[in-house]
Short mmCIF file of C-alpha atoms in Angstrom, two decimals:
data_model
loop_
_atom_site.label_atom_id
_atom_site.label_comp_id
_atom_site.label_asym_id
_atom_site.label_seq_id
_atom_site.Cartn_x
_atom_site.Cartn_y
_atom_site.Cartn_z
CA MET A 60 39.99 72.59 46.92
CA ASN A 61 37.50 75.19 45.83
CA ARG A 62 39.01 78.29 47.46
CA ARG A 63 35.53 79.65 48.02
CA ARG A 64 34.83 77.22 50.82
CA PHE A 65 37.79 77.45 53.12
CA LEU A 66 38.83 75.23 55.95
CA GLN A 67 40.17 73.99 59.30
CA TYR A 68 40.36 71.12 61.83
CA CYS A 69 41.75 70.83 65.31
CA GLY A 70 44.59 68.55 66.10
CA LEU A 71 48.08 69.84 66.71
CA THR A 72 49.41 69.30 70.11
CA SER A 73 52.96 68.24 70.50
CA ALA A 74 54.18 66.37 67.44
CA SER A 75 57.34 66.32 65.36
CA LEU A 76 60.98 67.11 65.96
CA LEU A 77 63.01 68.64 68.77
CA VAL A 78 64.59 72.01 68.06
CA GLY A 79 64.90 74.87 70.50
CA ASN A 80 61.71 74.86 72.60
CA ASN A 81 59.59 73.05 70.01
CA MET A 82 58.64 69.45 70.65
CA PHE A 83 58.63 67.02 67.72
CA ALA A 84 58.65 63.27 67.25
CA GLY A 85 62.10 62.61 65.92
CA GLU A 86 65.03 64.73 64.82
CA ILE A 87 65.33 67.42 62.19
CA LYS A 88 67.81 66.34 59.60
CA ARG A 89 69.00 68.44 56.72
CA ASN A 90 67.62 67.24 53.39
CA PRO A 91 68.73 69.30 50.37
CA ASN A 92 66.12 67.57 48.22
CA ILE A 93 63.24 69.25 50.04
CA LYS A 94 62.32 72.66 48.66
CA PRO A 95 61.47 75.42 51.13
CA ILE A 96 58.22 77.37 51.05
CA VAL A 97 58.78 80.42 48.83
CA GLY A 98 55.40 82.08 49.08
CA SER A 99 51.86 82.10 50.38
CA TRP A 100 48.34 83.20 49.69
CA PHE A 101 47.41 86.43 51.46
CA GLU A 102 44.01 87.89 52.28
CA PHE A 103 42.34 90.90 53.80
CA LYS A 104 39.33 88.79 54.79
CA HIS A 105 38.48 85.13 54.63
CA HIS A 106 35.34 84.78 52.53
CA ASN A 107 33.66 82.31 54.85
CA ASP A 108 33.49 83.79 58.35
CA SER A 109 33.12 80.44 60.08
CA GLU A 110 36.30 79.19 58.41
CA GLY A 111 38.19 82.42 59.10
CA LYS A 112 36.90 82.88 62.64
CA TYR A 113 40.40 82.91 64.13
CA TRP A 114 41.67 85.84 62.06
CA ASN A 115 38.85 87.75 60.34
CA PRO A 116 37.97 89.85 63.42
CA ALA A 117 41.63 90.83 63.91
CA LEU A 118 42.12 91.88 60.27
CA THR A 119 39.29 94.42 60.38
CA LYS A 120 41.19 96.22 63.15
CA PHE A 121 44.68 96.07 61.61
CA THR A 122 46.30 99.47 61.30
CA ASP A 123 48.51 100.51 58.41
CA ALA A 124 51.54 99.66 60.56
CA GLN A 125 50.19 96.18 61.33
CA TRP A 126 49.55 95.34 57.67
CA ARG A 127 53.10 96.44 56.89
CA ALA A 128 54.47 94.42 59.78
CA LYS A 129 52.64 91.29 58.62
CA VAL A 130 54.26 91.47 55.17
CA LYS A 131 57.71 92.04 56.67
CA GLU A 132 57.19 89.18 59.10
CA ILE A 133 56.42 86.86 56.18
CA ALA A 134 59.51 88.08 54.32
CA GLU A 135 61.64 87.15 57.34
CA THR A 136 60.77 83.49 56.74
CA GLY A 137 62.46 83.67 53.35
CA MET A 138 59.23 83.76 51.38
CA GLN A 139 59.45 85.77 48.16
CA TYR A 140 55.90 85.71 46.76
CA LEU A 141 52.46 86.60 48.06
CA VAL A 142 49.24 85.82 46.20
CA LEU A 143 46.42 88.20 47.09
CA MET A 144 43.14 86.31 47.20
CA SER A 145 40.87 89.26 46.42
CA VAL A 146 40.69 93.04 46.09
CA ALA A 147 36.91 92.96 46.45
CA GLU A 148 34.23 90.67 47.76
CA ASN A 149 30.58 90.53 46.81
CA GLY A 150 30.04 94.23 46.20
CA ARG A 151 32.67 95.81 48.47
CA THR A 152 36.38 96.54 48.05
CA PHE A 153 39.44 96.42 50.26
CA TYR A 154 40.79 99.68 48.85
CA PRO A 155 39.27 103.09 48.01
CA SER A 156 37.35 102.54 44.77
CA LYS A 157 34.99 104.45 42.51
CA LEU A 158 33.33 101.18 41.51
CA GLN A 159 32.10 99.82 44.83
CA SER A 160 31.96 100.86 48.48
CA ARG A 161 34.88 99.99 50.75
CA PHE A 162 34.89 97.57 53.69
CA ASP A 163 34.84 99.48 56.98
CA TYR A 164 38.36 98.63 58.14
CA GLU A 165 40.59 100.51 60.57
CA CYS A 166 43.13 100.87 57.76
CA SER A 167 41.67 102.91 54.91
CA ASP A 168 43.82 101.26 52.23
CA PRO A 169 45.24 97.83 53.16
CA LEU A 170 46.31 97.25 49.55
CA GLU A 171 48.56 100.30 49.56
CA ALA A 172 49.96 99.29 52.95
CA VAL A 173 50.96 95.77 51.95
CA LEU A 174 52.37 96.73 48.55
CA SER A 175 54.44 99.50 50.12
CA ALA A 176 55.81 97.08 52.69
CA ALA A 177 56.50 94.53 49.95
CA ASP A 178 58.45 97.18 48.02
CA GLU A 179 60.73 97.59 51.02
CA CYS A 180 61.41 93.91 51.69
CA GLY A 181 61.53 92.48 48.19
CA ILE A 182 58.25 90.55 48.17
CA LYS A 183 56.58 89.99 44.79
CA PHE A 184 52.78 90.23 44.81
CA PHE A 185 50.35 88.49 42.48
CA VAL A 186 47.38 90.86 42.82
CA SER A 187 43.88 89.42 42.51
CA ASN A 188 41.65 90.63 39.68
CA ASP A 189 38.34 89.27 40.90
CA PHE A 190 35.55 88.47 43.38
CA TRP A 191 33.65 91.59 42.30
CA SER A 192 30.39 89.70 42.69
CA ASP A 193 29.23 86.70 44.72
CA TYR A 194 32.29 84.43 44.81
CA ARG A 195 30.09 81.42 45.59
CA ASN A 196 28.51 81.51 42.13
CA VAL A 197 31.68 80.48 40.30
CA ASP A 198 30.13 79.83 36.89
CA LYS A 199 28.42 83.22 36.85
CA MET A 200 31.61 84.96 37.97
CA MET A 201 33.50 83.37 35.10
CA THR A 202 30.91 83.72 32.32
CA ASP A 203 28.57 86.65 33.02
CA LYS A 204 29.20 89.54 30.61
CA ASP A 205 28.27 92.30 33.06
CA ILE A 206 30.63 90.91 35.68
CA ALA A 207 33.35 90.67 33.04
CA VAL A 208 32.94 94.39 32.30
CA LEU A 209 33.13 95.19 36.04
CA ARG A 210 36.20 92.97 36.43
CA GLU A 211 38.03 94.76 33.63
CA LYS A 212 37.13 98.16 35.08
CA GLY A 213 38.43 96.91 38.41
CA MET A 214 41.69 95.78 36.84
CA GLU A 215 42.04 99.18 35.19
CA GLU A 216 41.49 100.95 38.50
CA VAL A 217 43.84 98.69 40.44
CA ALA A 218 46.55 99.02 37.78
CA GLU A 219 46.21 102.81 37.72
CA LYS A 220 46.45 103.11 41.50
CA TYR A 221 48.98 100.41 42.37
CA SER A 222 50.97 99.05 39.42
CA HIS A 223 53.72 101.62 40.02
CA HIS A 224 54.81 99.53 43.00
CA LYS A 225 57.84 97.40 42.19
CA SER A 226 56.19 94.64 44.24
CA PHE A 227 53.29 94.50 41.76
CA TYR A 228 54.65 91.41 40.05
CA GLY A 229 51.56 90.15 38.28
CA TRP A 230 47.95 89.06 38.57
CA TYR A 231 46.17 86.16 40.19
CA TYR A 232 42.86 84.92 38.76
CA PRO A 233 40.98 83.49 41.76
CA ASN A 234 37.91 82.02 40.08
CA GLU A 235 38.41 78.32 39.51
CA THR A 236 36.53 75.39 38.07
CA GLY A 237 37.69 71.91 38.96
CA LEU A 238 40.03 70.15 36.57
CA TYR A 239 37.91 67.04 36.32
CA ASN A 240 39.69 64.95 33.69
CA THR A 241 40.90 68.01 31.77
CA ILE A 242 40.90 71.81 31.54
CA ASP A 243 37.35 72.87 30.67
CA GLU A 244 36.39 75.52 28.13
CA THR A 245 35.03 77.88 30.81
CA THR A 246 38.46 77.99 32.44
CA ILE A 247 40.27 78.54 29.14
CA ASN A 248 37.96 81.39 28.13
CA TYR A 249 38.09 83.07 31.53
CA VAL A 250 41.85 82.79 31.96
CA ASN A 251 42.68 83.89 28.43
CA LYS A 252 40.45 86.96 28.64
CA CYS A 253 41.98 87.88 31.99
CA SER A 254 45.51 87.48 30.62
CA LYS A 255 44.72 89.60 27.57
CA LYS A 256 43.55 92.45 29.80
CA ALA A 257 46.39 91.97 32.27
CA ARG A 258 49.03 92.33 29.57
CA GLU A 259 47.33 95.41 28.14
CA LEU A 260 47.52 97.09 31.53
CA THR A 261 50.83 95.69 32.81
CA PRO A 262 52.87 94.34 29.88
CA ASN A 263 55.62 92.81 32.02
CA CYS A 264 53.31 91.05 34.44
CA VAL A 265 53.58 87.38 35.43
CA ASN A 266 50.16 85.76 35.91
CA LEU A 267 49.11 82.82 38.06
CA ILE A 268 46.19 80.46 38.66
CA ALA A 269 45.80 77.68 41.24
CA PRO A 270 43.54 74.89 39.93
CA TYR A 271 41.91 72.31 42.16
CA GLY A 272 40.87 68.79 41.20
CA THR A 273 44.53 67.76 40.84
CA ARG A 274 44.00 64.09 41.61
CA SER A 275 41.19 63.79 39.06
CA ILE A 276 43.20 65.00 36.05
CA ARG A 277 43.44 62.54 33.18
CA PHE A 278 47.03 62.77 32.06
CA ASP A 279 46.66 62.31 28.32
CA ASP A 280 47.12 64.10 25.00
CA LYS A 281 43.83 65.97 25.43
CA TYR A 282 45.11 67.56 28.62
CA VAL A 283 48.32 68.57 26.86
CA LYS A 284 46.34 70.18 24.03
CA GLN A 285 44.15 72.10 26.47
CA LEU A 286 47.22 73.21 28.36
CA GLU A 287 48.72 74.52 25.13
CA ARG A 288 45.64 76.74 24.68
CA LEU A 289 45.72 78.16 28.21
CA ASP A 290 47.41 81.57 28.32
CA VAL A 291 48.87 81.76 31.81
CA ASP A 292 52.45 81.90 33.05
CA ILE A 293 52.22 79.81 36.22
CA MET A 294 49.91 77.03 37.39
CA ALA A 295 50.19 76.30 41.12
CA TYR A 296 48.07 73.18 41.48
CA GLN A 297 46.44 72.55 44.88
CA ASP A 298 47.73 69.40 46.58
CA GLU A 299 44.32 68.92 48.28
CA ILE A 300 45.75 67.42 51.46
CA GLY A 301 43.98 69.83 53.80
CA VAL A 302 40.58 69.13 52.27
CA LYS A 303 41.26 65.41 52.67
CA LYS A 304 40.90 64.56 49.01
CA THR A 305 44.47 63.25 49.01
CA LYS A 306 46.69 61.82 51.74
CA ALA A 307 50.02 63.36 52.66
CA GLY A 308 52.85 61.57 50.88
CA THR A 309 50.76 60.46 47.90
CA ALA A 310 50.28 63.67 45.87
CA GLY A 311 53.76 63.47 44.37
CA LYS A 312 52.61 61.00 41.74
CA TYR A 313 50.16 63.58 40.40
CA TYR A 314 52.82 66.27 40.22
CA GLU A 315 55.17 63.87 38.47
CA SER A 316 52.55 63.37 35.76
CA LEU A 317 51.89 67.12 35.62
CA TYR A 318 55.60 67.72 35.16
CA LYS A 319 55.57 65.45 32.12
CA MET A 320 52.45 67.12 30.70
CA HIS A 321 53.80 70.65 31.16
CA THR A 322 57.12 69.67 29.62
CA LYS A 323 55.35 68.18 26.63
CA ALA A 324 53.08 71.21 26.21
CA GLY A 325 55.92 73.69 26.67
CA ARG A 326 53.43 75.97 28.39
CA SER A 327 53.02 77.37 31.93
CA ARG A 328 55.51 76.90 34.74
CA LEU A 329 54.59 74.20 37.25
CA TRP A 330 54.33 75.31 40.89
CA ALA A 331 52.46 73.81 43.84
CA ASP A 332 49.84 75.18 46.20
CA LEU A 333 50.48 73.17 49.37
CA GLU A 334 47.73 73.16 51.99
CA VAL A 335 48.98 73.72 55.55
CA PHE A 336 45.59 73.64 57.26
CA GLU A 337 43.21 71.21 58.83
CA PHE A 338 39.54 71.64 59.73
CA GLU A 339 38.45 72.19 63.29
CA GLY A 340 35.40 70.07 62.59
CA GLU A 341 33.67 69.05 59.39
CA VAL A 342 35.50 69.56 56.11
CA TYR A 343 34.30 72.80 54.44
CA GLU A 344 31.98 73.50 57.38
CA SER A 345 34.29 74.64 60.18
CA ALA A 346 37.25 76.85 61.05
CA LEU A 347 40.78 76.47 59.78
CA ILE A 348 43.69 75.70 62.08
CA PRO A 349 47.36 74.91 61.39
CA ALA A 350 48.28 71.36 60.42
CA ARG A 351 50.97 69.40 62.21
CA PHE A 352 54.40 70.27 60.84
CA LYS A 353 55.26 66.58 60.55
CA ARG A 354 52.46 66.27 57.98
CA ILE A 355 53.55 69.42 56.16
CA LEU A 356 57.13 68.15 55.95
CA THR A 357 55.83 64.95 54.35
CA GLN A 358 53.97 67.07 51.79
CA LEU A 359 57.08 69.13 51.01
CA GLU A 360 59.26 66.08 50.57
CA ASP A 361 56.68 64.33 48.39
CA ILE A 362 56.25 67.04 45.74
CA SER A 363 59.63 68.82 45.79
CA PRO A 364 61.20 66.77 42.96
CA PHE A 365 58.52 67.77 40.45
CA VAL A 366 57.74 71.46 40.91
CA GLU A 367 59.68 74.67 40.41
CA ASN A 368 58.35 76.41 43.52
CA ILE A 369 56.11 75.65 46.48
CA LEU A 370 53.55 78.14 47.76
CA ILE A 371 51.26 77.49 50.72
CA TYR A 372 47.68 78.15 51.56
CA GLN A 373 48.30 80.04 53.73
CA TYR A 374 50.43 82.08 56.14
CA MET A 375 47.65 84.43 57.29
CA GLY A 376 45.89 82.91 60.27
CA LEU A 377 47.87 79.67 60.16
CA MET A 378 51.37 80.99 60.88
CA SER A 379 52.27 83.95 63.06
CA LYS A 380 55.59 85.21 64.42
CA PRO A 381 55.70 85.06 68.22
CA GLY A 382 55.58 88.57 69.61
CA SER A 383 54.34 90.10 66.35
CA ILE A 384 52.56 93.46 66.55
CA ALA A 385 50.10 91.99 64.03
CA PRO A 386 48.85 88.76 65.61
CA ALA A 387 46.13 86.98 63.66
CA GLY A 388 45.00 83.40 63.71
CA HIS A 389 44.64 80.27 65.77
CA ASN A 390 46.75 79.87 68.90
CA ASP A 391 48.80 77.20 67.13
CA ALA A 392 49.84 79.67 64.41
CA GLU A 393 52.88 80.67 66.49
CA ARG A 394 53.73 77.00 67.01
CA LEU A 395 53.72 76.32 63.26
CA TYR A 396 55.78 79.45 62.56
CA SER A 397 58.45 78.34 65.04
CA GLU A 398 58.53 74.77 63.83
CA TYR A 399 58.88 75.79 60.21
CA THR A 400 61.54 78.45 60.81
CA ASP A 401 63.55 76.08 63.03
CA TRP A 402 63.44 73.45 60.28
CA LEU A 403 64.45 76.05 57.71
CA LYS A 404 67.51 77.04 59.75
CA VAL A 405 68.67 73.42 59.72
CA GLN A 406 68.04 73.19 55.96
CA GLN A 407 70.08 76.33 55.38
CA GLY A 408 72.91 75.06 57.56
CA LEU A 409 72.47 77.88 60.08
CA THR A 410 72.20 75.32 62.84
CA THR A 411 72.54 71.55 63.06
CA LYS A 412 70.60 68.87 64.75
#
């Protein structure tokens, strides 16, 4: 999935397992071979308003207390990592900046609010370094020299203002080209330049990318050689279930091959970016809503044997704690939150079914 074009589909009624007040088709059974979700993407605004229609309006009105509450609510699910999609978007920032004007949000500094909350509850943030220009023009964002200068100035400013937070774990590079057959030279150049700057500013940082095009990778020696050249700590490949490029229960074979390639290259830890959304209408042309948990559980089971950690795209808008002071998202977001946390309790042996 190209993260620039986000998603959703409607579906989700009653489906899955029976726990508490949640209706499912079948029973929850503990399966120690299924990894839990340990993190999620996080955003201050969804780039495409039609796709983010169920949470974008709410986020503009979030107070400092609500941003903090949202991070703590996520931490309560056992998640340990958050990946910030962007600190800026097409000429405006989500924090007070000398480089660009700030979005007119109720909270004057959402970035400070979420990092402060993350400090308190042990969340590790991968902070975005990009989207300083038009995110839709991916090639220009990754290759234009003037944008590269602006991006580095932005990283310098963000590091100066926020890297003192213990939750500032590393950087996320959000611009992505598809991995069609192999890792292209544009990606290698972009990622390596970003990592060089990141380590100058924050020497102990851990850096992450999330490539799409997973099913189209040609698992051969060329891919291994390109992987050896790519200077990044973690690659969380998109499973592409939500965008309907791959069917739930079939992506595991790609991650098995990736596991072999990463082992051979001895480079970059292998994580997964699991899509928990569906489209309300046309793929890439309509709003995002939560997927059925039964489908998500199939995804988790399928890829768990091959990856170190599983992140999701995404909690914001697609999961929401019932009764939260920071509600945001589709009505089914509370349903998915409850279904996942009920399943997690069984997995952890806190309850049985």
